[in-house]
Amino acid sequence: MTDVLIVGAGPTGLTLACDLARRGIAVRIVDRSPEHPRSSRSKGPNPRSLEVLEDLGVVDAVLAAGSAPLPMRKYRDGLPVAETDPYEDSAPTPDAPYDRGRLIAQWRLEEILRDRLAEYGVQVEPGAEVVGITQGSAAATAVLADGTRAGARYVVGCDGGHSSVRKLLGLAFNGSTDAEQIMICGDVEITAGVLDRGIWHQWFDEDGAVMLCPIPGTRSGWWFQSGPERDADGRAAAPSLEGFRRLFARHTRLPAEHLTEATLLSTYRVNVRMVDRYRVGRVLLAGDAAHVHAVAGGLGMNTGIQDAFNLGWKLAQVVTGRADPELLDTYEEERLPVAAWTLDITSDRLRATLEAIRKPGGGLDTAITSGTTGLDRGYRWSSLARQGRHGTGGGVRSGDRAPDAPCREAATGTPTRLFRAFAGPHITVLGFGAGTARTLRETAAAHGRAVRALRVYGPEAPDATDPDGLHDHEGHARAAYGVGADTVVVIRPDNHVGLIAGPEDAHTVQQYLEGLNRVGQEDRVGEACMVDGTRKG
């Protein structure tokens, strides 16, 4: 019997599997598809998901395989009328190193995550459809279509909007479907040189639209999105190569034969639905299995990746006995409100976009706002968000995403960043100021490698013998956390602030850490070491 069985090997399931595997958790991941999909589908990770992928050790591969978001050229009646770069005024900041997402085909992102997972000795098992689930007091068992049974201490359904796991649990998928809002999609090949591949082309006419976005890493591949053809009675026609060619020629005014191939065709209807529970006993849901919404803003895959990152460390702590099973209740407590917010903002952005494209020059850039970066999503309402008597004087509060900051290693002066210190399967405790030294010593003695205690020195010269010290030489860390007086900040393994306290609250800090990482439990990961934020066995 494995520790965690993951059903579904898309970005959500693969993120969860990688996070669990690096924590030493026995994980099995199955998918109903007989082979790995090659669909481009989602257009890539947003800034917050890039931070998650950095923590998992794959962001360099993602950046290399993808491209920056492209300027959008809008057309009317075949002629260009406007060109917009939604990110022309944005830039990375010390506390947020990714100011924009990355354009990458979903199949390529999945490939990168599968490669990472394989480094931990775990392979996706294709062609394994779950048709039944039973639960007991200590385990859950999934029944596969071939009659075999897969037991696990926990099962997580990451199997998309048509989730078999959700249906087997009998959970309602509440919401609505707009039968009139239909889009046809597919991966197409267009004769090389006909369209500029440095542009996301968008033709919006009175009688319909075609959108073509180049697929990074290909010579002539494009994402095709359009309204469907309709018959005399107004019924939408199924997508086909010939239909795509007709739509392409009608809106682009280019010869139809330039669209040479169309694969992985699909029809998309706007569904706005979510469950009211993320957990039933030992079975949990993540990603589209728990929530679906309008595509505007590109939050679908990203919300799933961030579901997985919230859940992974909690499952690991419970499975290893380092935390009580009640910790899993905070997954629903924190992510269910985020799902509801996501449904609202994507519906709002869809309405705004549909209104914008009625006028020449309107386009998909209307869907992009600061809210779609994912950087402002936190859990201030969570029972895990504890504000000590001290707190910071700045905007960061318990539950918020933990900001990054450039700094230096105290002992060597080597440039580093807070994100590098956070990366990996551990809790981080930052101590700003000399008054936090006792709390840091007690933390290190009690928790060992499960909690990394770091002294953050200010402008003063750091102790060059401190191997766990960081020199905030430019003051960016203090600015990001709003630190004035001596302050202790506990950073959860998913890089959210758990507790902010003063040095006089040492007992509060230890109580909080004990709830997340019970002292004295066997370390199932053993003597693994940390390399670049990732455990290497």
CSV table of C-alpha atoms in Angstrom, one decimal, residues 7-459:
chain,number,residue,atom,x,y,z
A,7,VAL,CA,-5.5,10.2,-9.9
A,8,GLY,CA,-4.7,12.4,-12.9
A,9,ALA,CA,-1.3,13.3,-14.3
A,10,GLY,CA,-1.9,16.8,-15.6
A,11,PRO,CA,-0.1,19.8,-14.1
A,12,THR,CA,-2.0,19.6,-10.8
A,13,GLY,CA,-1.4,15.9,-10.2
A,14,LEU,CA,2.3,16.2,-11.3
A,15,THR,CA,2.9,19.2,-9.1
A,16,LEU,CA,1.5,17.3,-6.1
A,17,ALA,CA,3.5,14.1,-7.0
A,18,CYS,CA,6.8,16.0,-7.2
A,19,ASP,CA,6.2,17.8,-3.9
A,20,LEU,CA,5.3,14.6,-2.1
A,21,ALA,CA,8.1,12.6,-3.6
A,22,ARG,CA,10.8,15.1,-2.6
A,23,ARG,CA,9.5,14.8,0.9
A,24,GLY,CA,10.1,11.1,1.0
A,25,ILE,CA,6.4,10.2,0.7
A,26,ALA,CA,5.6,6.9,-1.2
A,27,VAL,CA,3.4,8.2,-4.1
A,28,ARG,CA,1.7,6.6,-7.0
A,29,ILE,CA,0.2,8.6,-9.9
A,30,VAL,CA,-2.2,7.1,-12.4
A,31,ASP,CA,-4.0,8.5,-15.4
A,32,ARG,CA,-6.8,7.1,-17.5
A,33,SER,CA,-5.3,8.2,-20.9
A,34,PRO,CA,-3.4,5.4,-22.5
A,35,GLU,CA,-0.6,7.8,-23.5
A,36,HIS,CA,0.6,11.2,-22.5
A,37,PRO,CA,-1.5,13.9,-24.1
A,38,ARG,CA,0.1,16.3,-26.6
A,39,SER,CA,-2.4,19.0,-26.3
A,40,SER,CA,-1.1,22.6,-25.9
A,41,ARG,CA,-4.3,23.7,-24.1
A,42,SER,CA,-3.3,26.0,-21.2
A,43,LYS,CA,-1.0,28.8,-22.2
A,44,GLY,CA,1.3,28.6,-19.2
A,45,PRO,CA,2.1,29.3,-15.6
A,46,ASN,CA,1.4,32.8,-14.1
A,47,PRO,CA,4.0,34.5,-11.8
A,48,ARG,CA,2.8,32.7,-8.6
A,49,SER,CA,3.0,29.3,-10.3
A,50,LEU,CA,6.5,30.2,-11.5
A,51,GLU,CA,7.4,30.6,-7.9
A,52,VAL,CA,6.0,27.2,-7.1
A,53,LEU,CA,7.9,25.7,-10.0
A,54,GLU,CA,11.1,27.3,-8.8
A,55,ASP,CA,10.6,25.7,-5.4
A,56,LEU,CA,10.2,22.4,-7.1
A,57,GLY,CA,13.4,22.9,-9.0
A,58,VAL,CA,12.0,23.0,-12.6
A,59,VAL,CA,11.6,26.7,-13.3
A,60,ASP,CA,14.8,27.0,-15.4
A,61,ALA,CA,13.6,24.2,-17.7
A,62,VAL,CA,10.2,26.0,-18.0
A,63,LEU,CA,11.8,29.3,-18.8
A,64,ALA,CA,14.0,27.7,-21.4
A,65,ALA,CA,11.2,25.8,-23.1
A,66,GLY,CA,8.7,28.6,-23.1
A,67,SER,CA,8.7,32.3,-24.1
A,68,ALA,CA,7.6,35.6,-22.6
A,69,PRO,CA,4.0,36.6,-23.1
A,70,LEU,CA,3.6,38.1,-26.6
A,71,PRO,CA,2.3,41.5,-27.7
A,72,MET,CA,-1.3,41.2,-29.0
A,73,ARG,CA,-2.2,42.4,-32.4
A,74,LYS,CA,-5.9,43.1,-33.0
A,75,TYR,CA,-7.5,43.1,-36.4
A,76,ARG,CA,-10.8,44.3,-37.9
A,77,ASP,CA,-12.0,43.2,-41.3
A,78,GLY,CA,-8.6,41.7,-42.0
A,79,LEU,CA,-6.6,44.9,-41.1
A,80,PRO,CA,-4.5,45.5,-38.0
A,81,VAL,CA,-6.1,48.2,-35.9
A,82,ALA,CA,-4.2,48.0,-32.6
A,83,GLU,CA,-1.2,46.3,-30.9
A,84,THR,CA,-0.9,46.0,-27.1
A,85,ASP,CA,1.7,44.6,-24.8
A,86,PRO,CA,0.0,44.0,-21.5
A,87,TYR,CA,3.3,43.8,-19.7
A,88,GLU,CA,5.2,46.8,-21.2
A,89,ASP,CA,5.0,48.7,-17.9
A,90,SER,CA,5.9,45.9,-15.6
A,91,ALA,CA,9.2,44.7,-14.3
A,92,PRO,CA,10.5,42.3,-11.6
A,93,THR,CA,10.9,43.7,-8.1
A,94,PRO,CA,13.0,42.6,-5.2
A,95,ASP,CA,10.0,40.9,-3.5
A,96,ALA,CA,8.5,39.5,-6.8
A,97,PRO,CA,11.0,38.1,-9.3
A,98,TYR,CA,8.4,37.1,-11.9
A,99,ASP,CA,6.4,40.0,-13.1
A,100,ARG,CA,4.7,38.0,-15.9
A,101,GLY,CA,3.8,34.4,-16.7
A,102,ARG,CA,5.5,32.1,-19.2
A,103,LEU,CA,4.0,31.0,-22.5
A,104,ILE,CA,4.5,27.2,-22.8
A,105,ALA,CA,2.5,24.3,-24.2
A,106,GLN,CA,0.8,22.3,-21.5
A,107,TRP,CA,2.2,19.0,-22.8
A,108,ARG,CA,5.8,20.5,-22.6
A,109,LEU,CA,5.2,21.6,-19.0
A,110,GLU,CA,3.9,18.2,-18.1
A,111,GLU,CA,6.9,16.6,-19.7
A,112,ILE,CA,9.2,18.7,-17.6
A,113,LEU,CA,7.3,17.8,-14.4
A,114,ARG,CA,7.3,14.1,-15.4
A,115,ASP,CA,11.1,14.2,-15.8
A,116,ARG,CA,11.4,15.8,-12.4
A,117,LEU,CA,9.2,13.1,-10.9
A,118,ALA,CA,11.3,10.4,-12.5
A,119,GLU,CA,14.4,11.7,-10.6
A,120,TYR,CA,12.6,10.5,-7.5
A,121,GLY,CA,12.0,7.1,-9.0
A,122,VAL,CA,8.3,7.7,-9.7
A,123,GLN,CA,6.7,7.1,-13.1
A,124,VAL,CA,3.2,8.0,-14.3
A,125,GLU,CA,1.0,4.9,-14.9
A,126,PRO,CA,-1.0,5.6,-18.0
A,127,GLY,CA,-4.2,3.7,-19.0
A,128,ALA,CA,-5.3,3.3,-15.4
A,129,GLU,CA,-8.9,4.4,-15.0
A,130,VAL,CA,-10.4,4.6,-11.5
A,131,VAL,CA,-13.9,3.2,-11.5
A,132,GLY,CA,-14.5,2.7,-7.8
A,133,ILE,CA,-13.4,4.0,-4.4
A,134,THR,CA,-13.9,2.5,-0.9
A,135,GLN,CA,-12.7,3.9,2.4
A,136,GLY,CA,-11.8,2.4,5.7
A,137,SER,CA,-10.5,3.9,9.0
A,138,ALA,CA,-6.9,3.7,7.9
A,139,ALA,CA,-6.8,3.7,4.1
A,140,ALA,CA,-8.8,4.2,0.9
A,141,THR,CA,-8.8,1.7,-2.0
A,142,ALA,CA,-9.3,2.7,-5.7
A,143,VAL,CA,-10.7,0.0,-8.0
A,144,LEU,CA,-9.2,0.3,-11.6
A,145,ALA,CA,-11.0,-0.6,-14.8
A,146,ASP,CA,-8.9,-3.7,-15.2
A,147,GLY,CA,-10.1,-5.0,-11.9
A,148,THR,CA,-7.0,-4.4,-9.9
A,149,ARG,CA,-7.1,-2.5,-6.6
A,150,ALA,CA,-4.8,0.2,-5.4
A,151,GLY,CA,-4.6,0.9,-1.7
A,152,ALA,CA,-3.3,4.1,-0.2
A,153,ARG,CA,-3.5,6.0,3.0
A,154,TYR,CA,-4.9,9.0,1.0
A,155,VAL,CA,-6.3,9.4,-2.5
A,156,VAL,CA,-6.3,12.7,-4.4
A,157,GLY,CA,-8.4,13.3,-7.4
A,158,CYS,CA,-6.6,15.6,-9.9
A,159,ASP,CA,-8.5,14.2,-12.8
A,160,GLY,CA,-10.1,17.3,-14.4
A,161,GLY,CA,-13.5,18.8,-14.9
A,162,HIS,CA,-15.1,15.4,-15.7
A,163,SER,CA,-13.5,13.9,-12.6
A,164,SER,CA,-14.3,10.3,-11.9
A,165,VAL,CA,-13.1,10.7,-8.3
A,166,ARG,CA,-15.5,13.5,-7.7
A,167,LYS,CA,-18.4,11.6,-9.2
A,168,LEU,CA,-17.5,8.5,-7.2
A,169,LEU,CA,-17.6,10.6,-4.0
A,170,GLY,CA,-21.1,11.8,-4.9
A,171,LEU,CA,-20.1,15.4,-4.6
A,172,ALA,CA,-22.3,18.0,-6.4
A,173,PHE,CA,-20.6,20.2,-8.9
A,174,ASN,CA,-22.7,23.3,-8.3
A,175,GLY,CA,-22.9,26.2,-10.8
A,176,SER,CA,-24.0,26.8,-14.4
A,177,THR,CA,-23.1,26.1,-18.0
A,178,ASP,CA,-23.6,28.8,-20.6
A,179,ALA,CA,-24.7,26.8,-23.7
A,180,GLU,CA,-24.4,29.9,-25.9
A,181,GLN,CA,-20.8,30.8,-25.0
A,182,ILE,CA,-18.9,28.2,-27.2
A,183,MET,CA,-15.4,28.2,-28.4
A,184,ILE,CA,-13.6,25.7,-30.6
A,185,CYS,CA,-10.0,25.1,-30.1
A,186,GLY,CA,-7.1,23.0,-31.5
A,187,ASP,CA,-3.4,22.9,-32.3
A,188,VAL,CA,-2.9,23.9,-35.9
A,189,GLU,CA,0.0,24.1,-38.4
A,190,ILE,CA,0.3,27.2,-40.5
A,191,THR,CA,2.7,27.7,-43.4
A,192,ALA,CA,5.9,29.0,-42.0
A,193,GLY,CA,6.5,32.8,-42.7
A,194,VAL,CA,2.8,33.6,-43.3
A,195,LEU,CA,2.3,35.1,-39.8
A,196,ASP,CA,4.7,36.8,-37.4
A,197,ARG,CA,5.5,34.3,-34.6
A,198,GLY,CA,6.4,37.1,-32.3
A,199,ILE,CA,2.7,38.2,-32.1
A,200,TRP,CA,-0.5,36.8,-30.6
A,201,HIS,CA,-2.9,37.5,-33.5
A,202,GLN,CA,-6.5,38.3,-32.8
A,203,TRP,CA,-9.2,38.9,-35.4
A,204,PHE,CA,-12.4,40.2,-34.0
A,205,ASP,CA,-15.2,40.9,-36.5
A,206,GLU,CA,-18.9,41.5,-36.4
A,207,ASP,CA,-19.6,37.9,-37.4
A,208,GLY,CA,-17.0,36.0,-35.3
A,209,ALA,CA,-13.4,35.8,-34.3
A,210,VAL,CA,-10.2,33.8,-34.7
A,211,MET,CA,-7.2,33.9,-32.3
A,212,LEU,CA,-3.8,32.4,-33.2
A,213,CYS,CA,-1.0,32.2,-30.7
A,214,PRO,CA,2.3,30.6,-31.6
A,215,ILE,CA,3.3,27.5,-29.7
A,216,PRO,CA,6.9,28.0,-28.3
A,217,GLY,CA,9.4,25.4,-29.4
A,218,THR,CA,7.7,24.7,-32.7
A,219,ARG,CA,8.4,26.0,-36.2
A,220,SER,CA,4.8,26.4,-37.4
A,221,GLY,CA,2.6,25.3,-34.6
A,222,TRP,CA,-0.2,27.6,-33.3
A,223,TRP,CA,-3.0,27.5,-30.8
A,224,PHE,CA,-6.3,28.1,-32.6
A,225,GLN,CA,-9.3,29.5,-30.9
A,226,SER,CA,-12.5,30.7,-32.6
A,227,GLY,CA,-16.3,30.9,-32.3
A,228,PRO,CA,-17.9,27.9,-34.0
A,229,GLU,CA,-19.5,27.7,-37.4
A,230,ARG,CA,-23.3,27.5,-37.1
A,231,ASP,CA,-25.9,25.9,-39.3
A,232,ALA,CA,-29.1,27.6,-40.6
A,233,ASP,CA,-30.8,26.8,-37.3
A,234,GLY,CA,-28.0,28.4,-35.3
A,235,ARG,CA,-26.6,25.1,-34.0
A,236,ALA,CA,-22.8,25.0,-33.5
A,237,ALA,CA,-20.9,22.8,-35.8
A,238,ALA,CA,-18.4,20.3,-34.5
A,239,PRO,CA,-14.7,21.4,-35.0
A,240,SER,CA,-13.0,20.0,-38.1
A,241,LEU,CA,-10.0,20.7,-40.2
A,242,GLU,CA,-12.2,22.0,-43.0
A,243,GLY,CA,-14.2,24.2,-40.6
A,244,PHE,CA,-11.0,25.6,-39.2
A,245,ARG,CA,-9.8,26.5,-42.7
A,246,ARG,CA,-13.0,28.3,-43.5
A,247,LEU,CA,-12.9,30.3,-40.3
A,248,PHE,CA,-9.2,31.0,-40.8
A,249,ALA,CA,-9.8,32.3,-44.4
A,250,ARG,CA,-12.9,34.3,-43.4
A,251,HIS,CA,-11.3,36.3,-40.6
A,252,THR,CA,-7.6,36.5,-41.6
A,253,ARG,CA,-8.3,37.1,-45.4
A,254,LEU,CA,-5.4,34.6,-46.0
A,255,PRO,CA,-5.8,31.6,-48.3
A,256,ALA,CA,-7.3,28.6,-46.4
A,257,GLU,CA,-4.6,26.2,-47.6
A,258,HIS,CA,-2.1,28.0,-45.3
A,259,LEU,CA,-3.7,26.2,-42.4
A,260,THR,CA,-2.3,22.8,-43.2
A,261,GLU,CA,-3.2,20.7,-40.2
A,262,ALA,CA,-5.5,20.7,-37.2
A,263,THR,CA,-5.3,18.3,-34.3
A,264,LEU,CA,-6.6,17.8,-30.8
A,265,LEU,CA,-9.8,19.6,-31.7
A,266,SER,CA,-12.2,20.4,-28.9
A,267,THR,CA,-15.3,22.4,-28.1
A,268,TYR,CA,-15.2,24.6,-25.0
A,269,ARG,CA,-18.4,25.7,-23.2
A,270,VAL,CA,-18.2,28.2,-20.3
A,271,ASN,CA,-18.8,26.2,-17.2
A,272,VAL,CA,-18.7,28.0,-13.8
A,273,ARG,CA,-18.9,25.2,-11.2
A,274,MET,CA,-17.2,24.1,-8.0
A,275,VAL,CA,-17.7,21.6,-5.2
A,276,ASP,CA,-18.6,22.6,-1.6
A,277,ARG,CA,-16.1,20.1,-0.1
A,278,TYR,CA,-12.5,19.4,-1.0
A,279,ARG,CA,-12.3,16.3,1.3
A,280,VAL,CA,-14.4,13.3,2.0
A,281,GLY,CA,-12.5,11.2,4.6
A,282,ARG,CA,-9.3,10.0,3.0
A,283,VAL,CA,-10.1,11.3,-0.4
A,284,LEU,CA,-9.4,14.8,-1.6
A,285,LEU,CA,-9.8,16.9,-4.8
A,286,ALA,CA,-7.6,19.4,-6.5
A,287,GLY,CA,-7.6,21.5,-9.6
A,288,ASP,CA,-10.4,21.2,-12.2
A,289,ALA,CA,-11.8,18.2,-10.3
A,290,ALA,CA,-12.9,20.7,-7.7
A,291,HIS,CA,-13.5,23.9,-9.8
A,292,VAL,CA,-14.0,25.0,-13.4
A,293,HIS,CA,-14.5,28.5,-14.7
A,294,ALA,CA,-14.1,30.8,-17.7
A,295,VAL,CA,-10.8,30.8,-19.4
A,296,ALA,CA,-10.4,34.6,-19.2
A,297,GLY,CA,-7.3,35.4,-17.1
A,298,GLY,CA,-5.7,32.0,-17.6
A,299,LEU,CA,-6.3,30.9,-14.0
A,300,GLY,CA,-7.4,27.3,-14.6
A,301,MET,CA,-4.1,25.3,-14.6
A,302,ASN,CA,-2.6,27.9,-12.2
A,303,THR,CA,-5.2,27.5,-9.6
A,304,GLY,CA,-4.7,23.7,-9.8
A,305,ILE,CA,-0.9,24.0,-9.4
A,306,GLN,CA,-1.5,26.2,-6.4
A,307,ASP,CA,-4.0,23.8,-4.9
A,308,ALA,CA,-1.4,21.1,-5.1
A,309,PHE,CA,1.3,23.2,-3.5
A,310,ASN,CA,-1.0,24.0,-0.6
A,311,LEU,CA,-1.9,20.3,-0.1
A,312,GLY,CA,1.4,18.6,-0.6
A,313,TRP,CA,3.2,19.6,2.6
A,314,LYS,CA,0.1,19.1,4.7
A,315,LEU,CA,-0.3,15.5,3.4
A,316,ALA,CA,3.4,14.8,4.0
A,317,GLN,CA,3.2,16.1,7.6
A,318,VAL,CA,0.1,14.0,8.4
A,319,VAL,CA,1.4,10.8,6.6
A,320,THR,CA,4.7,11.0,8.6
A,321,GLY,CA,2.9,11.6,11.9
A,322,ARG,CA,4.5,15.0,12.3
A,323,ALA,CA,1.0,16.7,12.4
A,324,ASP,CA,-2.5,15.6,13.3
A,325,PRO,CA,-4.9,14.7,10.5
A,326,GLU,CA,-6.8,17.9,11.3
A,327,LEU,CA,-4.1,19.8,9.4
A,328,LEU,CA,-5.7,18.5,6.2
A,329,ASP,CA,-8.9,20.4,7.1
A,330,THR,CA,-7.0,23.6,6.5
A,331,TYR,CA,-6.6,22.6,2.8
A,332,GLU,CA,-10.3,23.1,2.2
A,333,GLU,CA,-10.4,26.0,4.6
A,334,GLU,CA,-7.8,27.9,2.6
A,335,ARG,CA,-8.4,26.8,-1.0
A,336,LEU,CA,-12.2,26.7,-1.2
A,337,PRO,CA,-12.5,30.5,-0.8
A,338,VAL,CA,-9.8,30.9,-3.5
A,339,ALA,CA,-11.8,28.8,-5.9
A,340,ALA,CA,-14.9,30.9,-5.3
A,341,TRP,CA,-12.9,34.1,-5.9
A,342,THR,CA,-11.4,32.5,-9.1
A,343,LEU,CA,-14.9,31.8,-10.4
A,344,ASP,CA,-15.9,35.4,-9.7
A,345,ILE,CA,-12.9,37.1,-11.3
A,346,THR,CA,-12.8,34.9,-14.4
A,347,SER,CA,-16.5,35.5,-15.0
A,348,ASP,CA,-16.0,39.2,-14.5
A,349,ARG,CA,-13.0,39.2,-16.9
A,350,LEU,CA,-14.9,37.3,-19.5
A,351,ARG,CA,-17.8,39.8,-19.4
A,352,ALA,CA,-15.2,42.7,-19.7
A,353,THR,CA,-13.5,41.0,-22.7
A,354,LEU,CA,-16.7,40.3,-24.6
A,355,GLU,CA,-17.6,43.9,-24.2
A,356,ALA,CA,-14.2,45.1,-25.2
A,357,ILE,CA,-14.0,43.1,-28.5
A,358,ARG,CA,-17.2,44.7,-29.8
A,359,LYS,CA,-15.1,47.7,-30.6
A,360,PRO,CA,-12.1,47.8,-32.9
A,361,GLY,CA,-8.9,47.4,-31.0
A,362,GLY,CA,-10.4,45.4,-28.1
A,363,GLY,CA,-8.8,42.1,-27.3
A,364,LEU,CA,-7.8,39.5,-24.8
A,365,ASP,CA,-5.5,41.9,-22.9
A,366,THR,CA,-8.7,43.1,-21.1
A,367,ALA,CA,-8.7,39.8,-19.2
A,368,ILE,CA,-5.2,40.5,-17.7
A,369,THR,CA,-5.2,42.3,-14.3
A,370,SER,CA,-2.9,42.4,-11.3
A,371,GLY,CA,-5.3,39.8,-9.8
A,372,THR,CA,-4.5,37.2,-12.4
A,373,THR,CA,-0.8,37.1,-11.4
A,374,GLY,CA,-1.7,35.0,-8.3
A,375,LEU,CA,0.7,37.1,-6.2
A,376,ASP,CA,-2.0,38.6,-4.0
A,377,ARG,CA,-3.7,35.4,-3.1
A,378,GLY,CA,-3.2,34.6,0.6
A,379,TYR,CA,-5.0,33.0,3.5
A,380,ARG,CA,-5.4,35.7,6.1
A,381,TRP,CA,-8.7,34.0,7.2
A,382,SER,CA,-7.0,30.7,7.9
A,383,SER,CA,-6.7,29.1,11.3
A,384,LEU,CA,-3.0,28.6,10.4
A,385,ALA,CA,-2.5,32.4,10.1
A,386,ARG,CA,-1.4,33.5,13.5
A,387,GLN,CA,-0.6,37.1,14.4
A,388,GLY,CA,1.7,37.3,17.4
A,389,ARG,CA,1.6,40.3,19.7
A,390,HIS,CA,4.3,42.0,17.6
A,391,GLY,CA,3.4,41.8,13.9
A,392,THR,CA,5.1,43.9,11.2
A,393,GLY,CA,4.5,47.5,10.5
A,394,GLY,CA,4.2,46.9,6.8
A,395,GLY,CA,1.6,45.3,4.6
A,396,VAL,CA,2.6,41.7,5.1
A,397,ARG,CA,0.3,39.7,7.5
A,398,SER,CA,0.1,36.1,8.5
A,399,GLY,CA,-1.5,34.1,5.7
A,400,ASP,CA,0.1,36.3,2.9
A,401,ARG,CA,2.4,35.0,0.3
A,402,ALA,CA,6.0,35.3,1.7
A,403,PRO,CA,7.9,38.0,-0.3
A,404,ASP,CA,11.3,37.3,-1.9
A,405,ALA,CA,14.4,39.6,-1.3
A,406,PRO,CA,18.0,39.6,-2.5
A,407,CYS,CA,20.5,39.1,0.3
A,408,ARG,CA,23.9,37.5,0.9
A,409,GLU,CA,25.1,34.5,2.9
A,410,ALA,CA,26.5,35.8,6.1
A,411,ALA,CA,29.5,33.5,6.3
A,412,THR,CA,30.7,33.9,2.7
A,413,GLY,CA,29.0,37.0,1.2
A,414,THR,CA,27.7,34.9,-1.7
A,415,PRO,CA,24.6,36.5,-3.3
A,416,THR,CA,21.4,34.6,-2.6
A,417,ARG,CA,17.7,35.2,-2.1
A,418,LEU,CA,15.0,34.5,0.5
A,419,PHE,CA,13.3,32.2,-2.0
A,420,ARG,CA,16.4,30.1,-2.2
A,421,ALA,CA,16.3,29.8,1.6
A,422,PHE,CA,12.6,28.8,1.5
A,423,ALA,CA,13.0,26.3,-1.3
A,424,GLY,CA,12.5,22.6,-0.3
A,425,PRO,CA,10.6,20.5,2.1
A,426,HIS,CA,11.0,22.5,5.3
A,427,ILE,CA,9.5,25.2,7.4
A,428,THR,CA,11.6,28.4,7.6
A,429,VAL,CA,12.0,30.7,10.6
A,430,LEU,CA,13.5,34.1,9.9
A,431,GLY,CA,14.8,36.1,12.8
A,432,PHE,CA,15.2,39.8,12.2
A,433,GLY,CA,17.5,41.4,14.8
A,434,ALA,CA,19.7,40.3,17.6
A,435,GLY,CA,16.8,39.8,20.0
A,436,THR,CA,15.6,36.8,18.0
A,437,ALA,CA,18.8,34.7,18.6
A,438,ARG,CA,17.4,32.7,21.5
A,439,THR,CA,14.2,31.7,19.5
A,440,LEU,CA,16.3,30.7,16.6
A,441,ARG,CA,18.6,28.5,18.8
A,442,GLU,CA,15.6,26.8,20.4
A,443,THR,CA,14.0,26.2,17.1
A,444,ALA,CA,17.1,24.6,15.6
A,445,ALA,CA,17.6,22.4,18.6
A,446,ALA,CA,14.0,21.2,18.7
A,447,HIS,CA,13.3,20.6,15.1
A,448,GLY,CA,16.6,19.9,13.3
A,449,ARG,CA,16.4,19.9,9.5
A,450,ALA,CA,12.6,19.9,9.4
A,451,VAL,CA,12.8,23.6,10.3
A,452,ARG,CA,15.4,26.0,9.0
A,453,ALA,CA,16.2,28.8,11.4
A,454,LEU,CA,17.9,31.8,9.8
A,455,ARG,CA,19.2,35.0,11.4
A,456,VAL,CA,18.6,38.0,9.0
A,457,TYR,CA,21.3,40.6,9.7
A,458,GLY,CA,20.6,44.2,8.9
A,459,PRO,CA,23.0,46.8,7.5
